[in-house]
PDB file of C-alpha atoms in Angstrom:
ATOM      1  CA  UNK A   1     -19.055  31.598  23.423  1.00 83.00           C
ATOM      2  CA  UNK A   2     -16.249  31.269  20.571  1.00 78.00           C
ATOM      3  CA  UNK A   3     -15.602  33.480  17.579  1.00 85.00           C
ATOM      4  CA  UNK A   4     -13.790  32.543  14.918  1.00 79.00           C
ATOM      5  CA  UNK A   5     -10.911  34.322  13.307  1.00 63.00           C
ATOM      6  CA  UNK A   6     -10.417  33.553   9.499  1.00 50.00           C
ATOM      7  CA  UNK A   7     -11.357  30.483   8.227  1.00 46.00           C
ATOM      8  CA  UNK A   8      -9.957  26.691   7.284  1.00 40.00           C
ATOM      9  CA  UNK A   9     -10.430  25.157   3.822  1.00 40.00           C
ATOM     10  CA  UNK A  10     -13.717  23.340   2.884  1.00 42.00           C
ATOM     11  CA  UNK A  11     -13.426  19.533   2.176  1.00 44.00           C
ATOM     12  CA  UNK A  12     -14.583  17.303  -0.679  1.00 40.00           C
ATOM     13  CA  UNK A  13     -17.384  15.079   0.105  1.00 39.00           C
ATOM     14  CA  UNK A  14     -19.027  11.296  -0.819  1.00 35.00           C
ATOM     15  CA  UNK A  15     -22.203  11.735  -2.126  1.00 32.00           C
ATOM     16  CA  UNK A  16     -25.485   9.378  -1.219  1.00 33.00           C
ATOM     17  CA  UNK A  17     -28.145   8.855   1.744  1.00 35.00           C
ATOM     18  CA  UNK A  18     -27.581   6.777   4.753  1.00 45.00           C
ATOM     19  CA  UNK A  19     -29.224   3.405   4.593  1.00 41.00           C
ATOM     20  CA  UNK A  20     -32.694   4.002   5.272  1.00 40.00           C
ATOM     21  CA  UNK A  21     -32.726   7.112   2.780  1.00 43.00           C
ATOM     22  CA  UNK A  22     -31.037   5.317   0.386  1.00 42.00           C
ATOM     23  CA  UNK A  23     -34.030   2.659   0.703  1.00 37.00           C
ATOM     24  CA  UNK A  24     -36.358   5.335  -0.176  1.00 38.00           C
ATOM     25  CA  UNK A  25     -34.480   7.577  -2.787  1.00 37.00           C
ATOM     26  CA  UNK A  26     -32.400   5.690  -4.311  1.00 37.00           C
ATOM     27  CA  UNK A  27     -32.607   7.616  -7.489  1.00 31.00           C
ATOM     28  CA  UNK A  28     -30.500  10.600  -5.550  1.00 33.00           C
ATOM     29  CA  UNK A  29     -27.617   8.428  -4.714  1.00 31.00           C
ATOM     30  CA  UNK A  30     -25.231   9.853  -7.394  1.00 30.00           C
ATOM     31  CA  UNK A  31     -25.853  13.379  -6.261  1.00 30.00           C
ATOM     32  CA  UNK A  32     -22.715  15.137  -4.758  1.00 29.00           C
ATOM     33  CA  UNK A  33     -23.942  17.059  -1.625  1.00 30.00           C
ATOM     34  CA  UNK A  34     -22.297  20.103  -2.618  1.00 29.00           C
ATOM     35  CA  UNK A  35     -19.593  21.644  -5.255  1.00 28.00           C
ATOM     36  CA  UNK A  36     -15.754  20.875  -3.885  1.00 28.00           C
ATOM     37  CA  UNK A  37     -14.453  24.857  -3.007  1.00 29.00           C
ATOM     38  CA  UNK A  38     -11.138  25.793  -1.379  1.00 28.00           C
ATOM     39  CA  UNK A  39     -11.058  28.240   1.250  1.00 29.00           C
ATOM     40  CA  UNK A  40      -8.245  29.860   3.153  1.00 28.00           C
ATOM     41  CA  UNK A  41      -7.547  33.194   4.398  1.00 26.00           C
ATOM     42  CA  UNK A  42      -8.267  35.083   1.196  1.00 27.00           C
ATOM     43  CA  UNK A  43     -11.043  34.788  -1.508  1.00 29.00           C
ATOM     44  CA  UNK A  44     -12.633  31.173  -2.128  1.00 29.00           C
ATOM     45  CA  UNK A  45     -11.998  29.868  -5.681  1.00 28.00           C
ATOM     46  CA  UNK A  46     -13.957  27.406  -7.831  1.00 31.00           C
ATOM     47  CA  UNK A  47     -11.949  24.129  -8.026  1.00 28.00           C
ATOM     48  CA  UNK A  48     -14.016  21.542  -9.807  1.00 32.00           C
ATOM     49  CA  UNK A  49     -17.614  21.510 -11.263  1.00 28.00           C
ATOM     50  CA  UNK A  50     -19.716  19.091 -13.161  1.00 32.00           C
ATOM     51  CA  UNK A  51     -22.861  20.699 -13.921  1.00 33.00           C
ATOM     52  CA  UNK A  52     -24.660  17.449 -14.862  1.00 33.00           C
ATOM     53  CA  UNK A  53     -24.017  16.217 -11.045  1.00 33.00           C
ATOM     54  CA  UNK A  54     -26.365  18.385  -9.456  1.00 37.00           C
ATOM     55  CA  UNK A  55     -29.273  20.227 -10.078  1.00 40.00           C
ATOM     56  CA  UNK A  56     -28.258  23.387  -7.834  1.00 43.00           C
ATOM     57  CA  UNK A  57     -25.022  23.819 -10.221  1.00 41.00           C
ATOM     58  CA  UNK A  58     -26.915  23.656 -13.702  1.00 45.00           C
ATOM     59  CA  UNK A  59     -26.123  26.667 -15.344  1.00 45.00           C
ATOM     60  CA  UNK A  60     -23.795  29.412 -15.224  1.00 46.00           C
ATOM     61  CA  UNK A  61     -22.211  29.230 -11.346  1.00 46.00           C
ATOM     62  CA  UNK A  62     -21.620  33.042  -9.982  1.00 50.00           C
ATOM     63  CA  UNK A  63     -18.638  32.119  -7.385  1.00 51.00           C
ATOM     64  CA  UNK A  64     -18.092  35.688  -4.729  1.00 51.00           C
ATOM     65  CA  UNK A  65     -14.742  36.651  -4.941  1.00 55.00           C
ATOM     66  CA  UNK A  66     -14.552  37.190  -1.443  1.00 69.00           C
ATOM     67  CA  UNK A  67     -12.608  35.765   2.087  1.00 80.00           C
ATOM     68  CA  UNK A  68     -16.213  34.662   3.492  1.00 88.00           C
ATOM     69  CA  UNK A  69     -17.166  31.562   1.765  1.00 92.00           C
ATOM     70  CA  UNK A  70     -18.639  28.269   3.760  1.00 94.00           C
ATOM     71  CA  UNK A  71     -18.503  25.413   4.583  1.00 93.00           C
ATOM     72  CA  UNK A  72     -15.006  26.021   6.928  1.00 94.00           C
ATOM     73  CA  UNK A  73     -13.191  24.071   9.040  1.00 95.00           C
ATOM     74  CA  UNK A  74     -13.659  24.870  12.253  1.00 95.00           C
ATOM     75  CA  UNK A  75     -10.109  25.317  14.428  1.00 93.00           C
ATOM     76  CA  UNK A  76      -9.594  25.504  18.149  1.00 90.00           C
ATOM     77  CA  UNK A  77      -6.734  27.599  17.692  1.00 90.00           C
ATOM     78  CA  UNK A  78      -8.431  30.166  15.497  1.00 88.00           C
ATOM     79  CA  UNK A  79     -11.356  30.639  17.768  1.00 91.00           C
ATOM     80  CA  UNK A  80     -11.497  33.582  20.479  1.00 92.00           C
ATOM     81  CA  UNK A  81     -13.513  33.710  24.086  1.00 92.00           C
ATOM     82  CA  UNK A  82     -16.121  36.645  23.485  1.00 93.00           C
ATOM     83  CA  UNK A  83     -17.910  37.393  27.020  1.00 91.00           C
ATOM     84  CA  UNK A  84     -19.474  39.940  24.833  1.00 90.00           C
ATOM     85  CA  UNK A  85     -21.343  36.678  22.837  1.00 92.00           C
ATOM     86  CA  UNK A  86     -24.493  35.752  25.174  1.00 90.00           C
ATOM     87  CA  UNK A  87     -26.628  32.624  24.017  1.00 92.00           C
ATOM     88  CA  UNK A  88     -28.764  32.137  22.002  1.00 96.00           C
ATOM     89  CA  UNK A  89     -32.455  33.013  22.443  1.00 96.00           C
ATOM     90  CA  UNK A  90     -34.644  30.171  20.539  1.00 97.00           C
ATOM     91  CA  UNK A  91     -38.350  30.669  20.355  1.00 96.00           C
ATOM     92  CA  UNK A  92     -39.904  28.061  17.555  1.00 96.00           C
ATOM     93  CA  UNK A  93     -43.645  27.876  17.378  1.00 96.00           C
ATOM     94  CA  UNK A  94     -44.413  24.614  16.373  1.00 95.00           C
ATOM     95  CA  UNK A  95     -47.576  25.151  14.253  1.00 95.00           C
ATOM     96  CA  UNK A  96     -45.835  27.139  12.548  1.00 95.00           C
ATOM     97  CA  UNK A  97     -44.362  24.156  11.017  1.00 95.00           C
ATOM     98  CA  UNK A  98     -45.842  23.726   6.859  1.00 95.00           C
ATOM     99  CA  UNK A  99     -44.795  20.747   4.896  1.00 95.00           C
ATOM    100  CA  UNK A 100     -41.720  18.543   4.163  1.00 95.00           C
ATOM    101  CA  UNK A 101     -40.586  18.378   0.599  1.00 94.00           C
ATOM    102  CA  UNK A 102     -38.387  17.041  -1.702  1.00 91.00           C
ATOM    103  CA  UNK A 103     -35.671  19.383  -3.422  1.00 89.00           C
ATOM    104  CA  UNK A 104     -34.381  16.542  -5.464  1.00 85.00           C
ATOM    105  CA  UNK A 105     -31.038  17.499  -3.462  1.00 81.00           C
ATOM    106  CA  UNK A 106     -32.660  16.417   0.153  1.00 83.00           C
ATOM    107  CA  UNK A 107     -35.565  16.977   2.426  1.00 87.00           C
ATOM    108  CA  UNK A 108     -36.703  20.528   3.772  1.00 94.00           C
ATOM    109  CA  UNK A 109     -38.499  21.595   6.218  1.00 96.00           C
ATOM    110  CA  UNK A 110     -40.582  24.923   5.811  1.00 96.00           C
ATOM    111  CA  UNK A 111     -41.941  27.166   8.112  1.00 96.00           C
ATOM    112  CA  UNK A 112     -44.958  30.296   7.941  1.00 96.00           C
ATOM    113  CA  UNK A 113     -41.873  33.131   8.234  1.00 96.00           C
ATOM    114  CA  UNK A 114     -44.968  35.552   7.669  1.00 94.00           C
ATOM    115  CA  UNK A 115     -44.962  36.559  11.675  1.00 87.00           C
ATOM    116  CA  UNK A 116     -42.485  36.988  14.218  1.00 85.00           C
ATOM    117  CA  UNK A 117     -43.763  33.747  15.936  1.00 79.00           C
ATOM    118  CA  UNK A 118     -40.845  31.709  15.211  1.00 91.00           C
ATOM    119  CA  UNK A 119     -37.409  32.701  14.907  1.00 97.00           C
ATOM    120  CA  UNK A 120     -34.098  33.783  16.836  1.00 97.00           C
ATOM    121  CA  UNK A 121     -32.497  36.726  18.494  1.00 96.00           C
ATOM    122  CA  UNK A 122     -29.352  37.440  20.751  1.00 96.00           C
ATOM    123  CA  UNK A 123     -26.010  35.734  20.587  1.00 95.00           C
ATOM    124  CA  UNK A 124     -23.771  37.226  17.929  1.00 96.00           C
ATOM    125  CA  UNK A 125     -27.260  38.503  15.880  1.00 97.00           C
ATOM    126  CA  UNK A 126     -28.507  42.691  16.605  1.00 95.00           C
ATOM    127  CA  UNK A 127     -31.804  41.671  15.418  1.00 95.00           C
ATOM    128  CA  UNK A 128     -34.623  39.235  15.135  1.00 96.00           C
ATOM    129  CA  UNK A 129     -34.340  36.164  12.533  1.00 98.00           C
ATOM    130  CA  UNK A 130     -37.311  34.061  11.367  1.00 98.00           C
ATOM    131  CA  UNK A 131     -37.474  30.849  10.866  1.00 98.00           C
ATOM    132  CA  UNK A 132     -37.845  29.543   7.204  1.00 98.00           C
ATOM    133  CA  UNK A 133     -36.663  26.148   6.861  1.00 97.00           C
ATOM    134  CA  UNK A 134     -34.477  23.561   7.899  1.00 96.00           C
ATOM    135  CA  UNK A 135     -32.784  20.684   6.552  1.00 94.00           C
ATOM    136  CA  UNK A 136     -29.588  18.139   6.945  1.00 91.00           C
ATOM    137  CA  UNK A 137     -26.709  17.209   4.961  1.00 89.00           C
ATOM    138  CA  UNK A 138     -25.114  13.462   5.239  1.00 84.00           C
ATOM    139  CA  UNK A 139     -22.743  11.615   3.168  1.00 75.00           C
ATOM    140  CA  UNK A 140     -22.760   8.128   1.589  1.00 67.00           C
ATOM    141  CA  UNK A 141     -20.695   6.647   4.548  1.00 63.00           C
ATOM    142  CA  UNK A 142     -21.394   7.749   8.293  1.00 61.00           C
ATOM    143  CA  UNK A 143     -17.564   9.327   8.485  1.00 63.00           C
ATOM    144  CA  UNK A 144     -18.002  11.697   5.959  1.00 73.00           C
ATOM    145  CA  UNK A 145     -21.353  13.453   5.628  1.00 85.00           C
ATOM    146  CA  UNK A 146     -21.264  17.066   7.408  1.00 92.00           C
ATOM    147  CA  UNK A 147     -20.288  20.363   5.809  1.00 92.00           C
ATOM    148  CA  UNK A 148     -18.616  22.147   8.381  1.00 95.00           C
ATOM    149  CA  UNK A 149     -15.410  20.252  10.021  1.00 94.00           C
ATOM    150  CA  UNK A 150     -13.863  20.778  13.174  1.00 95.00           C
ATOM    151  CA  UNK A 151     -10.030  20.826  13.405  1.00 95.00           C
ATOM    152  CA  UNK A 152     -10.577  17.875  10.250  1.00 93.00           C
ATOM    153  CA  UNK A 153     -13.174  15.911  11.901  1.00 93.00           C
ATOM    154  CA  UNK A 154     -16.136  15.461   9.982  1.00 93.00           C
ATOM    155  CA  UNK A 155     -19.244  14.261  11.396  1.00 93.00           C
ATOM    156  CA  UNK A 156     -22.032  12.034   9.819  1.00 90.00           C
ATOM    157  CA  UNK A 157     -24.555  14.706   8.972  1.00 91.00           C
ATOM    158  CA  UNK A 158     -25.479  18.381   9.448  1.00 94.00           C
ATOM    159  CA  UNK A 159     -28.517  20.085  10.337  1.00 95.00           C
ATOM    160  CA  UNK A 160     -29.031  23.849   8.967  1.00 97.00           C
ATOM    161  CA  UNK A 161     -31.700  25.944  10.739  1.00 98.00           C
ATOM    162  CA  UNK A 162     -32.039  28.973   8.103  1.00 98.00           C
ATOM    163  CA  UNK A 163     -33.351  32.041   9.387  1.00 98.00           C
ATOM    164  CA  UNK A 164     -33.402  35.311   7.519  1.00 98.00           C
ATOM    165  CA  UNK A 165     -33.119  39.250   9.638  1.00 98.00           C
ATOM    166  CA  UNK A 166     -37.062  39.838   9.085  1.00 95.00           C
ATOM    167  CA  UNK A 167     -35.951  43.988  10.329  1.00 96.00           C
ATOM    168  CA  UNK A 168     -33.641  44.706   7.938  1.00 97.00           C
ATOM    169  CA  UNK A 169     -35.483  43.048   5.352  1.00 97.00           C
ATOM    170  CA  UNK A 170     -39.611  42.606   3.585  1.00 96.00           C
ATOM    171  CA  UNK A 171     -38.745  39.126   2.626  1.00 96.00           C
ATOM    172  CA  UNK A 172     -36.664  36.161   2.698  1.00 97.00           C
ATOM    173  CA  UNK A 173     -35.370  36.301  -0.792  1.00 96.00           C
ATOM    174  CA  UNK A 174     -33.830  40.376  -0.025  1.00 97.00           C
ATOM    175  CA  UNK A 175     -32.602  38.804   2.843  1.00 98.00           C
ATOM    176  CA  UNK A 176     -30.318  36.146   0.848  1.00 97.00           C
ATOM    177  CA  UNK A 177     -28.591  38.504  -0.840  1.00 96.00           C
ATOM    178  CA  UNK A 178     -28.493  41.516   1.556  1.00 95.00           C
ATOM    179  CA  UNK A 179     -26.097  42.252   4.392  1.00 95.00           C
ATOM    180  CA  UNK A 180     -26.751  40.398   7.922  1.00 96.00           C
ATOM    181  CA  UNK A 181     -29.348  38.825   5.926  1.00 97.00           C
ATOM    182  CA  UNK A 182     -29.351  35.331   6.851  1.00 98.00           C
ATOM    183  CA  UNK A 183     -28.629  33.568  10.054  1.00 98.00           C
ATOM    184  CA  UNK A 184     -27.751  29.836   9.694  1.00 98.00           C
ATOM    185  CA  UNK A 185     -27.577  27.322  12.834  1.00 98.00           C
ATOM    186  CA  UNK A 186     -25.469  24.003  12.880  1.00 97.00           C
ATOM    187  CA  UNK A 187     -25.824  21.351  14.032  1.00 96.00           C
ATOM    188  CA  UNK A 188     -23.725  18.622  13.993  1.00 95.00           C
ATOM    189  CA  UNK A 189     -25.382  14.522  14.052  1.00 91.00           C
ATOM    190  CA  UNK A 190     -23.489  11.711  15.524  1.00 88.00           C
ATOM    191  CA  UNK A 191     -24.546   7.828  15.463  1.00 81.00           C
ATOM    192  CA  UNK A 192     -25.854   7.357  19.474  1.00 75.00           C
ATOM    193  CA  UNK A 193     -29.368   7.341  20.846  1.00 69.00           C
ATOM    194  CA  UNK A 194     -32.583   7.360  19.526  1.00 73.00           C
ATOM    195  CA  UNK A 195     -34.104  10.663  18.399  1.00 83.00           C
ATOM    196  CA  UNK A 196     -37.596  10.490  19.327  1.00 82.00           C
ATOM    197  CA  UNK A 197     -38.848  13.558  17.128  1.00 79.00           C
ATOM    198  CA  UNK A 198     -36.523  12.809  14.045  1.00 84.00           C
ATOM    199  CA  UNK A 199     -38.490   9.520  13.857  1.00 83.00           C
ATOM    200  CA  UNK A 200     -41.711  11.633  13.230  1.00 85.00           C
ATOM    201  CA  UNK A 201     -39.729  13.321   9.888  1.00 86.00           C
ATOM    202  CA  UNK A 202     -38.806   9.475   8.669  1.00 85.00           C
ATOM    203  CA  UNK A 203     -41.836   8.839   8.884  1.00 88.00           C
ATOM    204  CA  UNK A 204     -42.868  10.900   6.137  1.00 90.00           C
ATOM    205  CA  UNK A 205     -40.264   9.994   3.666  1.00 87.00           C
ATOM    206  CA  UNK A 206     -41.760   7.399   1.779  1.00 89.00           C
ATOM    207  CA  UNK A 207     -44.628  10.232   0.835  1.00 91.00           C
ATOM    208  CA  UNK A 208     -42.124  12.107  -0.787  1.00 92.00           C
ATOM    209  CA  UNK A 209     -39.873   9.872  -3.224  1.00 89.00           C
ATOM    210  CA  UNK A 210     -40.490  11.884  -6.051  1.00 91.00           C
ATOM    211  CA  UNK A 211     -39.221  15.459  -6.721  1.00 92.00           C
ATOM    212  CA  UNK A 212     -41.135  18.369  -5.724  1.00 94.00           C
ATOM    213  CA  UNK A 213     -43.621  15.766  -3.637  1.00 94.00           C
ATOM    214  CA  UNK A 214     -44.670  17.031  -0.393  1.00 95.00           C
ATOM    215  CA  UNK A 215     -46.199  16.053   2.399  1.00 94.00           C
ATOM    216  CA  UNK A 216     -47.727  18.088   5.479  1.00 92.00           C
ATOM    217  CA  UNK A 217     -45.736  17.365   8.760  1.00 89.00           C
ATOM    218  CA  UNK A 218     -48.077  19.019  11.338  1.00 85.00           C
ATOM    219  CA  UNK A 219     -46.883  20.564  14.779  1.00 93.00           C
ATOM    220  CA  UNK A 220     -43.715  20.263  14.711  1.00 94.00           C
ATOM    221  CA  UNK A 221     -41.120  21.779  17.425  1.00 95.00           C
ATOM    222  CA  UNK A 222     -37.230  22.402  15.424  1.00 94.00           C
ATOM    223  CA  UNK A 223     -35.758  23.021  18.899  1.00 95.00           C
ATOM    224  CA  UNK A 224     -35.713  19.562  20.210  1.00 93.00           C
ATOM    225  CA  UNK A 225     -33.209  19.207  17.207  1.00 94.00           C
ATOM    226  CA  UNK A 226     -31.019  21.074  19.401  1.00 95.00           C
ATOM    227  CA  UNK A 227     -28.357  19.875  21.498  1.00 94.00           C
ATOM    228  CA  UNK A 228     -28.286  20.291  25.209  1.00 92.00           C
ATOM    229  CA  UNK A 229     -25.295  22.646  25.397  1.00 93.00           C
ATOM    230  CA  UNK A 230     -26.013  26.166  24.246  1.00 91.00           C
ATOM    231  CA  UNK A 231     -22.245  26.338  23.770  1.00 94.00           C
ATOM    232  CA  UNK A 232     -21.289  27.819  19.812  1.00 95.00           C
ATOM    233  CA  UNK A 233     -18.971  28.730  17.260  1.00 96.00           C
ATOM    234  CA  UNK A 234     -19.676  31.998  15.222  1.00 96.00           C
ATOM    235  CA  UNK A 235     -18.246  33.339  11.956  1.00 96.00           C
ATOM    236  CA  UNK A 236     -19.802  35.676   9.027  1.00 96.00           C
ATOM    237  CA  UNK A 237     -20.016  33.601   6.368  1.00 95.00           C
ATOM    238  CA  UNK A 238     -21.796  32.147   3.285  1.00 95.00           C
ATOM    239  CA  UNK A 239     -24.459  29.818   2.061  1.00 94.00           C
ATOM    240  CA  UNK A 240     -22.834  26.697   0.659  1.00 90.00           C
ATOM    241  CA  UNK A 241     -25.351  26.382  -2.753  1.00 83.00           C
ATOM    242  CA  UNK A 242     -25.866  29.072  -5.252  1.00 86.00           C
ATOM    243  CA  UNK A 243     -26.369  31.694  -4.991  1.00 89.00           C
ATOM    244  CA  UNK A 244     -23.163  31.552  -2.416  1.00 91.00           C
ATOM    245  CA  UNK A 245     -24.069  35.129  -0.800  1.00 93.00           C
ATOM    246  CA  UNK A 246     -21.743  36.167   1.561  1.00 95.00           C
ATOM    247  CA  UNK A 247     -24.834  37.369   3.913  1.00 96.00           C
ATOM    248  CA  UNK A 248     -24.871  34.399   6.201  1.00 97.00           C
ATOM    249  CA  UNK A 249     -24.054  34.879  10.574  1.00 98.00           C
ATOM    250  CA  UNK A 250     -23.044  30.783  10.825  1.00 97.00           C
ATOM    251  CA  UNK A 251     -24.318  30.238  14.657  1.00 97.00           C
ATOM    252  CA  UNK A 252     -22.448  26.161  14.896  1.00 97.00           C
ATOM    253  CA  UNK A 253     -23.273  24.096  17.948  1.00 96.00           C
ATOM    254  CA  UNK A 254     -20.044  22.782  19.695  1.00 95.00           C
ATOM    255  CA  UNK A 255     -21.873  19.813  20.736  1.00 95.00           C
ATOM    256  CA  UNK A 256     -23.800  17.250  18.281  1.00 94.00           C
ATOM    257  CA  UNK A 257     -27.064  15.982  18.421  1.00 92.00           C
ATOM    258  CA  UNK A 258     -27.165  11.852  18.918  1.00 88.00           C
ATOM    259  CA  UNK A 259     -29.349   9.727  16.313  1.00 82.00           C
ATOM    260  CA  UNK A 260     -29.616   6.158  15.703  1.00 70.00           C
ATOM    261  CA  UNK A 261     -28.004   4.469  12.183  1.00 58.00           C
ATOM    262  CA  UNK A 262     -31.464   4.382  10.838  1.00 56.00           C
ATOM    263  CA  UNK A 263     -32.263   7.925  11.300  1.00 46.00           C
ATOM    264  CA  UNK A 264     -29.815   9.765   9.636  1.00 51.00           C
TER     265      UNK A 264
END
C-alpha cells in the first residue's frame, strides 16, 4: 500500500449533476460542489468564496491554518511503499442501512453508527471506524467531477465512505473535530459497465427532489461500491466542507469503480 508524503494543490470544479440527476434536480444545477482552496506544502488558504453559491458556505467560513487540508492531488512521485500498511478490513452490515436524503448539496446515505456492526479497521487506522454515511461528488461534465486528482487527472465522480473512530470517541460529532476522528474512503467512478446496486440508489431519486426529503433505502450492502483491488493511497487529511477539521485518515482506492452514463 502507498503513503503519501505532502500534498498537491486542490482544483476548481464545474458545478451540476450528470444527466439523469440533472433530470431530477434540476433546481441544484448552479451549486458549486465545493469552495475553490489552494493547497501545497504549507497551510491551505481561502482563495475565492461566494456565500450565496452554496448552502454549506453561508455564514462566517472558519478556514484551519494548517498543511492538512483536502481535496489533494494525488502524485506518484510523492507516494511511498509501506509493507507496514496491510488492507483494509471492510465489514458493512447491510440492514444497517437507514434512509437516503437530500442535503440540498447531493444525496446521502446514512447508516445506524449506534453498534459496532458496520464499520472498518486495519490498514493505516489503530482502531475501529463506524460507518455513518456515504455519498458521491460529480461535476457538470463527466471530465471534471471528482475531488481528489491523481497526478491532474480528474475523474467523473467520487464516492466518500465516512466513518468516524467510535474508541476514541461517544459520538460522531466529537469525532469530527477530534484527533484520528474520522476515516474517509475514496472512491473514484469512471463511465464503463453497469452498476447493478447503484441502480437500486437511482431508483429512489425521484422520491427525494425536494430538500430535506427522504426516502428509506432498505438492505443495502456499501461494499459492493468497492472496487476489486484493495490497492490504496493514504494521507492525514481534512474534510472538504465546513467545518474543514483536520481529523480526517483519507483511505483512496487506486482503482475506480465502473458505472454507466446514466448512473452517475
Amino acid at each position: 500500500m502507498l503513503r503519501l508524503l505532502g500534498s498537491g494543490r486542490s482544483h476548481p470544479k464545474s458545478s451540476g449533476l450528470s444527466v439523469l440527476v440533472k433530470q431530477m434536480w434540476g433546481t441544484l444545477r448552479s451549486h458549486p460542489l465545493r469552495l475553490e482552496r489552494w493547497c501545497s506544502q504549507g497551510p491551505c488558504v481561502q482563495r475565492k468564496r461566494n456565500d450565496a453559491l452554496h448552502a454549506f458556505w453561508k455564514g462566517p467560513a472558519s478556514v484551519p491554518g494548517g498543511a492538512r487540508q483536502s481535496p489533494i492531488n494525488i502524485r506518484w512521485k510523492d507516494s511511498v511503499y509501506d509493507p507496514r500498511l496491510k488492507p483494509l478490513r471492510v465489514s458493512y452490515d447491510s440492514a444497517a442501512c437507514l434512509y437516503v436524503w437530500n442535503t440540498g448539496y447531493l444525496f446521502q446515505v446514512e447508516f445506524d453508527d449506534s453498534a459496532e456492526g458496520s464499520g472498518i479497521s486495519g490498514g493505516p487506522l489503530e482502531n475501529h471506524y463506524r460507518l455513518k454515511q456515504f455519498h458521491f461528488h460529480w461535476g457538470a461534465v463527466n471530465e471534471w467531477g471528482s475531488e481528489h486528482t491523481v497526478d491532474d487527472h480528474v475523474y467523473p465522480a467520487e464516492l466518500h465512505l465516512v466513518h468516524w473512530n467510535a474508541v476514541k470517541y461517544q459520538n460522531y460529532t466529537e469525532a469530527v473535530m477530534g484527533e484520528d476522528g474520522l476515516a474517509v474512503v475514496g472512491v473514484f467512478l469512471k463511465l464503463g459497465a453497469h452498476h447493478e446496486a447503484l441502480q437500486k440508489l437511482v431508483a429512489v431519486l425521484p422520491d427525494i427532489k425536494h430538500k430535506d426529503a427522504r426516502a428509506a433505502l432498505g438492505p443495502f450492502q456499501p461494499s459492493c461500491l468497492l472496487p476489486a483491488c484493495q490497492d490504496y493511497w493514504t494521507y492525514p487529511g481534512s474534510l472538504t466542507t465546513p467545518p474543514l477539521s483536520e481529523s480526517v485518515t483519507w483511505i483512496i482506492h487506486k482503482k475506480p469503480t465502473e458505472v454507466a452514463q446514466d448512473q452517475h
